[in-house]
Amino acid sequence: MATMTSKPADEVVAVYDSERNVIGEAPRSVVYADGLWHATSGVLVRSCDGERIYVHRRTDTKSIFPGMHDCLAGGVVDPGETIETAAIRELEEELGIVTTSLRPLTDLSWDGTWQGKPMRCHMFAFEIVSDGPFQHQASEIVDGWWWTDAELREHLADPAWPFVPDTRLLVPGMLRSLA
């Protein structure tokens, strides 16, 4: 098993096949460069009144989707982790929220591209209800704020708005209807 380094691009992550089976592990840099299937797990934070979603902007130094907006605190699944464990870990790392229980929301597999290279990812989204407080991980998140589902939908209707493309695909399965 490879050892972890301080560089996120060298972090070892679980490698999957197209059917969502773990088949090995590789450095994150190799996973991204070679377009290997991997998994991400993220958490949507909904306010206690149920009316708002916590949205944040990623740092400009992120290796993938730098400076873009997102509504999931999340990241790649490490070797030996379940998707739930990864989501709980990422929520604590990125927003400082500690929990042991998440509600599954939606999932999908994305066989897309990023900067002209294949990006293949099985994505899993969970939800937690919390009003914070939030403690942003400085290397991951620049700023965060609350939006209603309608406000997030309005921004997502603009394809030029810089929002993480894989989360953009998950959003329809996460937002409440406009009824």
PDB file of C-alpha atoms in Angstrom:
ATOM      1  CA  MET A   1       0.000   0.000   0.000  1.00  0.00           C
ATOM      2  CA  ALA A   2       1.355   3.421  -0.950  1.00  0.00           C
ATOM      3  CA  THR A   3       1.923   5.979   1.760  1.00  0.00           C
ATOM      4  CA  MET A   4       0.092   9.251   1.927  1.00  0.00           C
ATOM      5  CA  THR A   5       1.991  12.450   1.224  1.00  0.00           C
ATOM      6  CA  SER A   6       1.167  16.034   2.023  1.00  0.00           C
ATOM      7  CA  LYS A   7       0.320  16.767  -1.625  1.00  0.00           C
ATOM      8  CA  PRO A   8      -3.331  16.085  -2.469  1.00  0.00           C
ATOM      9  CA  ALA A   9      -2.333  14.975  -6.000  1.00  0.00           C
ATOM     10  CA  ASP A  10      -0.265  12.168  -4.423  1.00  0.00           C
ATOM     11  CA  GLU A  11      -2.991  11.015  -2.016  1.00  0.00           C
ATOM     12  CA  VAL A  12      -3.881   7.368  -2.620  1.00  0.00           C
ATOM     13  CA  VAL A  13      -7.541   6.833  -3.518  1.00  0.00           C
ATOM     14  CA  ALA A  14      -9.713   3.794  -4.174  1.00  0.00           C
ATOM     15  CA  VAL A  15     -10.025   2.781  -7.834  1.00  0.00           C
ATOM     16  CA  TYR A  16     -13.308   1.320  -9.079  1.00  0.00           C
ATOM     17  CA  ASP A  17     -14.550  -0.361 -12.219  1.00  0.00           C
ATOM     18  CA  SER A  18     -17.498   0.959 -14.233  1.00  0.00           C
ATOM     19  CA  GLU A  19     -19.870  -1.257 -12.199  1.00  0.00           C
ATOM     20  CA  ARG A  20     -18.928   0.416  -8.857  1.00  0.00           C
ATOM     21  CA  ASN A  21     -16.685  -2.392  -7.606  1.00  0.00           C
ATOM     22  CA  VAL A  22     -13.431  -1.481  -5.859  1.00  0.00           C
ATOM     23  CA  ILE A  23     -10.588  -2.969  -7.923  1.00  0.00           C
ATOM     24  CA  GLY A  24      -7.514  -1.339  -6.386  1.00  0.00           C
ATOM     25  CA  GLU A  25      -5.941   1.953  -5.460  1.00  0.00           C
ATOM     26  CA  ALA A  26      -3.745   4.572  -7.104  1.00  0.00           C
ATOM     27  CA  PRO A  27      -2.348   8.042  -6.468  1.00  0.00           C
ATOM     28  CA  ARG A  28      -4.937  10.748  -7.098  1.00  0.00           C
ATOM     29  CA  SER A  29      -2.685  12.255  -9.793  1.00  0.00           C
ATOM     30  CA  VAL A  30      -2.740   8.947 -11.727  1.00  0.00           C
ATOM     31  CA  VAL A  31      -6.508   8.551 -11.280  1.00  0.00           C
ATOM     32  CA  TYR A  32      -7.081  12.003 -12.796  1.00  0.00           C
ATOM     33  CA  ALA A  33      -4.394  11.756 -15.506  1.00  0.00           C
ATOM     34  CA  ASP A  34      -5.529   8.330 -16.706  1.00  0.00           C
ATOM     35  CA  GLY A  35      -9.274   8.861 -16.251  1.00  0.00           C
ATOM     36  CA  LEU A  36      -9.638   5.913 -13.872  1.00  0.00           C
ATOM     37  CA  TRP A  37     -12.992   5.238 -12.269  1.00  0.00           C
ATOM     38  CA  HIS A  38     -13.091   6.425  -8.666  1.00  0.00           C
ATOM     39  CA  ALA A  39     -15.779   7.443  -6.181  1.00  0.00           C
ATOM     40  CA  THR A  40     -16.663  10.685  -4.472  1.00  0.00           C
ATOM     41  CA  SER A  41     -18.917  11.141  -1.533  1.00  0.00           C
ATOM     42  CA  GLY A  42     -20.457  14.442  -0.475  1.00  0.00           C
ATOM     43  CA  VAL A  43     -22.898  15.946   1.976  1.00  0.00           C
ATOM     44  CA  LEU A  44     -25.569  18.554   1.320  1.00  0.00           C
ATOM     45  CA  VAL A  45     -26.111  20.655   4.442  1.00  0.00           C
ATOM     46  CA  ARG A  46     -29.724  21.781   4.795  1.00  0.00           C
ATOM     47  CA  SER A  47     -30.712  24.326   7.450  1.00  0.00           C
ATOM     48  CA  CYS A  48     -32.708  23.169  10.458  1.00  0.00           C
ATOM     49  CA  ASP A  49     -35.791  24.999   9.162  1.00  0.00           C
ATOM     50  CA  GLY A  50     -35.464  23.042   5.904  1.00  0.00           C
ATOM     51  CA  GLU A  51     -35.525  26.211   3.807  1.00  0.00           C
ATOM     52  CA  ARG A  52     -31.866  26.725   2.889  1.00  0.00           C
ATOM     53  CA  ILE A  53     -28.817  24.912   1.508  1.00  0.00           C
ATOM     54  CA  TYR A  54     -25.227  25.743   2.395  1.00  0.00           C
ATOM     55  CA  VAL A  55     -23.297  26.704  -0.743  1.00  0.00           C
ATOM     56  CA  HIS A  56     -19.569  27.377  -0.858  1.00  0.00           C
ATOM     57  CA  ARG A  57     -16.792  28.444  -3.216  1.00  0.00           C
ATOM     58  CA  ARG A  58     -13.753  26.217  -3.626  1.00  0.00           C
ATOM     59  CA  THR A  59     -10.246  27.654  -3.358  1.00  0.00           C
ATOM     60  CA  ASP A  60      -8.400  28.605  -6.515  1.00  0.00           C
ATOM     61  CA  THR A  61      -5.658  26.135  -5.564  1.00  0.00           C
ATOM     62  CA  LYS A  62      -7.827  22.998  -5.829  1.00  0.00           C
ATOM     63  CA  SER A  63      -6.513  20.555  -8.443  1.00  0.00           C
ATOM     64  CA  ILE A  64     -10.001  19.799  -9.744  1.00  0.00           C
ATOM     65  CA  PHE A  65     -12.678  22.446 -10.320  1.00  0.00           C
ATOM     66  CA  PRO A  66     -10.708  25.311  -8.699  1.00  0.00           C
ATOM     67  CA  GLY A  67     -12.639  28.436  -7.739  1.00  0.00           C
ATOM     68  CA  MET A  68     -15.994  26.879  -8.594  1.00  0.00           C
ATOM     69  CA  HIS A  69     -19.083  26.822  -6.394  1.00  0.00           C
ATOM     70  CA  ASP A  70     -20.505  23.659  -4.843  1.00  0.00           C
ATOM     71  CA  CYS A  71     -23.274  22.617  -2.460  1.00  0.00           C
ATOM     72  CA  LEU A  72     -21.623  19.398  -1.287  1.00  0.00           C
ATOM     73  CA  ALA A  73     -18.862  19.057   1.268  1.00  0.00           C
ATOM     74  CA  GLY A  74     -17.071  16.058  -0.115  1.00  0.00           C
ATOM     75  CA  GLY A  75     -14.214  14.370  -1.842  1.00  0.00           C
ATOM     76  CA  VAL A  76     -12.712  11.122  -3.057  1.00  0.00           C
ATOM     77  CA  VAL A  77     -13.172   7.801  -1.291  1.00  0.00           C
ATOM     78  CA  ASP A  78      -9.936   6.505   0.211  1.00  0.00           C
ATOM     79  CA  PRO A  79      -8.855   2.837   0.097  1.00  0.00           C
ATOM     80  CA  GLY A  80     -10.784   0.819   2.668  1.00  0.00           C
ATOM     81  CA  GLU A  81     -13.425   3.521   3.235  1.00  0.00           C
ATOM     82  CA  THR A  82     -17.125   3.136   2.664  1.00  0.00           C
ATOM     83  CA  ILE A  83     -18.938   5.932   0.868  1.00  0.00           C
ATOM     84  CA  GLU A  84     -20.630   6.872   4.153  1.00  0.00           C
ATOM     85  CA  THR A  85     -17.337   6.992   6.061  1.00  0.00           C
ATOM     86  CA  ALA A  86     -15.811   9.171   3.339  1.00  0.00           C
ATOM     87  CA  ALA A  87     -18.782  11.567   3.474  1.00  0.00           C
ATOM     88  CA  ILE A  88     -18.583  11.866   7.265  1.00  0.00           C
ATOM     89  CA  ARG A  89     -14.809  12.462   7.084  1.00  0.00           C
ATOM     90  CA  GLU A  90     -15.124  15.102   4.362  1.00  0.00           C
ATOM     91  CA  LEU A  91     -17.935  16.929   6.176  1.00  0.00           C
ATOM     92  CA  GLU A  92     -15.770  17.249   9.275  1.00  0.00           C
ATOM     93  CA  GLU A  93     -12.637  18.212   7.317  1.00  0.00           C
ATOM     94  CA  GLU A  94     -14.261  20.830   5.088  1.00  0.00           C
ATOM     95  CA  LEU A  95     -16.973  22.355   7.297  1.00  0.00           C
ATOM     96  CA  GLY A  96     -16.083  21.239  10.823  1.00  0.00           C
ATOM     97  CA  ILE A  97     -19.368  19.380  11.322  1.00  0.00           C
ATOM     98  CA  VAL A  98     -19.081  16.144  13.285  1.00  0.00           C
ATOM     99  CA  THR A  99     -21.784  13.501  12.834  1.00  0.00           C
ATOM    100  CA  THR A 100     -22.224   9.753  12.692  1.00  0.00           C
ATOM    101  CA  SER A 101     -25.478   9.728  10.735  1.00  0.00           C
ATOM    102  CA  LEU A 102     -26.313  10.878   7.207  1.00  0.00           C
ATOM    103  CA  ARG A 103     -29.397  10.511   5.015  1.00  0.00           C
ATOM    104  CA  PRO A 104     -28.695   9.150   1.502  1.00  0.00           C
ATOM    105  CA  LEU A 105     -29.980  11.514  -1.208  1.00  0.00           C
ATOM    106  CA  THR A 106     -28.917  10.392  -4.660  1.00  0.00           C
ATOM    107  CA  ASP A 107     -26.096   8.893  -6.670  1.00  0.00           C
ATOM    108  CA  LEU A 108     -24.960   8.545 -10.259  1.00  0.00           C
ATOM    109  CA  SER A 109     -21.946   7.663 -12.341  1.00  0.00           C
ATOM    110  CA  TRP A 110     -20.315  10.343 -14.485  1.00  0.00           C
ATOM    111  CA  ASP A 111     -18.211   9.411 -17.506  1.00  0.00           C
ATOM    112  CA  GLY A 112     -17.250  12.970 -18.363  1.00  0.00           C
ATOM    113  CA  THR A 113     -14.251  15.151 -19.103  1.00  0.00           C
ATOM    114  CA  TRP A 114     -12.279  17.811 -17.271  1.00  0.00           C
ATOM    115  CA  GLN A 115      -9.733  19.984 -19.081  1.00  0.00           C
ATOM    116  CA  GLY A 116      -9.796  17.660 -22.084  1.00  0.00           C
ATOM    117  CA  LYS A 117      -9.131  14.489 -20.080  1.00  0.00           C
ATOM    118  CA  PRO A 118     -11.547  11.712 -19.114  1.00  0.00           C
ATOM    119  CA  MET A 119     -13.085  12.057 -15.659  1.00  0.00           C
ATOM    120  CA  ARG A 120     -14.893   8.926 -14.526  1.00  0.00           C
ATOM    121  CA  CYS A 121     -16.543   9.067 -11.141  1.00  0.00           C
ATOM    122  CA  HIS A 122     -19.225   7.290  -9.142  1.00  0.00           C
ATOM    123  CA  MET A 123     -20.819  10.057  -7.075  1.00  0.00           C
ATOM    124  CA  PHE A 124     -22.800   9.617  -3.873  1.00  0.00           C
ATOM    125  CA  ALA A 125     -24.700  12.415  -2.110  1.00  0.00           C
ATOM    126  CA  PHE A 126     -25.998  12.473   1.452  1.00  0.00           C
ATOM    127  CA  GLU A 127     -27.818  15.087   3.510  1.00  0.00           C
ATOM    128  CA  ILE A 128     -27.507  16.414   7.034  1.00  0.00           C
ATOM    129  CA  VAL A 129     -29.615  19.028   8.806  1.00  0.00           C
ATOM    130  CA  SER A 130     -27.518  21.637  10.623  1.00  0.00           C
ATOM    131  CA  ASP A 131     -27.285  25.381  11.134  1.00  0.00           C
ATOM    132  CA  GLY A 132     -23.562  25.163  11.842  1.00  0.00           C
ATOM    133  CA  PRO A 133     -21.434  26.753  13.062  1.00  0.00           C
ATOM    134  CA  PHE A 134     -19.113  26.091  10.142  1.00  0.00           C
ATOM    135  CA  GLN A 135     -15.351  26.015  10.231  1.00  0.00           C
ATOM    136  CA  HIS A 136     -14.041  26.118   6.658  1.00  0.00           C
ATOM    137  CA  GLN A 137     -10.915  24.180   5.818  1.00  0.00           C
ATOM    138  CA  ALA A 138      -8.762  27.027   4.437  1.00  0.00           C
ATOM    139  CA  SER A 139      -7.112  24.867   1.774  1.00  0.00           C
ATOM    140  CA  GLU A 140     -10.515  23.767   0.427  1.00  0.00           C
ATOM    141  CA  ILE A 141     -13.138  26.507   0.899  1.00  0.00           C
ATOM    142  CA  VAL A 142     -12.901  30.282   0.428  1.00  0.00           C
ATOM    143  CA  ASP A 143     -16.388  31.274   1.558  1.00  0.00           C
ATOM    144  CA  GLY A 144     -19.864  29.884   2.206  1.00  0.00           C
ATOM    145  CA  TRP A 145     -23.447  31.128   2.504  1.00  0.00           C
ATOM    146  CA  TRP A 146     -27.072  29.982   2.622  1.00  0.00           C
ATOM    147  CA  TRP A 147     -29.362  29.854  -0.406  1.00  0.00           C
ATOM    148  CA  THR A 148     -32.881  28.558  -0.859  1.00  0.00           C
ATOM    149  CA  ASP A 149     -33.464  25.738  -3.324  1.00  0.00           C
ATOM    150  CA  ALA A 150     -34.957  28.344  -5.688  1.00  0.00           C
ATOM    151  CA  GLU A 151     -31.858  30.576  -5.454  1.00  0.00           C
ATOM    152  CA  LEU A 152     -29.583  27.641  -6.209  1.00  0.00           C
ATOM    153  CA  ARG A 153     -31.815  26.580  -9.119  1.00  0.00           C
ATOM    154  CA  GLU A 154     -31.707  30.142 -10.478  1.00  0.00           C
ATOM    155  CA  HIS A 155     -27.905  30.186 -10.482  1.00  0.00           C
ATOM    156  CA  LEU A 156     -27.673  26.693 -11.957  1.00  0.00           C
ATOM    157  CA  ALA A 157     -29.923  27.762 -14.849  1.00  0.00           C
ATOM    158  CA  ASP A 158     -26.957  29.829 -16.065  1.00  0.00           C
ATOM    159  CA  PRO A 159     -24.548  27.313 -17.666  1.00  0.00           C
ATOM    160  CA  ALA A 160     -21.771  29.933 -17.458  1.00  0.00           C
ATOM    161  CA  TRP A 161     -22.037  30.132 -13.655  1.00  0.00           C
ATOM    162  CA  PRO A 162     -18.920  28.360 -12.318  1.00  0.00           C
ATOM    163  CA  PHE A 163     -20.408  25.371 -10.494  1.00  0.00           C
ATOM    164  CA  VAL A 164     -18.716  21.997 -10.050  1.00  0.00           C
ATOM    165  CA  PRO A 165     -19.892  19.990 -13.097  1.00  0.00           C
ATOM    166  CA  ASP A 166     -20.315  16.611 -11.416  1.00  0.00           C
ATOM    167  CA  THR A 167     -22.371  18.075  -8.559  1.00  0.00           C
ATOM    168  CA  ARG A 168     -24.418  19.970 -11.163  1.00  0.00           C
ATOM    169  CA  LEU A 169     -25.534  16.558 -12.439  1.00  0.00           C
ATOM    170  CA  LEU A 170     -26.556  15.448  -8.933  1.00  0.00           C
ATOM    171  CA  VAL A 171     -28.522  18.597  -8.064  1.00  0.00           C
ATOM    172  CA  PRO A 172     -31.882  17.540  -9.555  1.00  0.00           C
ATOM    173  CA  GLY A 173     -31.932  14.576  -7.164  1.00  0.00           C
ATOM    174  CA  MET A 174     -31.137  16.787  -4.163  1.00  0.00           C
ATOM    175  CA  LEU A 175     -33.383  19.838  -4.429  1.00  0.00           C
ATOM    176  CA  ARG A 176     -36.954  20.102  -3.284  1.00  0.00           C
ATOM    177  CA  SER A 177     -39.669  20.584  -5.866  1.00  0.00           C
ATOM    178  CA  LEU A 178     -41.095  24.025  -6.566  1.00  0.00           C
ATOM    179  CA  ALA A 179     -44.646  22.949  -5.648  1.00  0.00           C
TER     180      ALA A 179
END
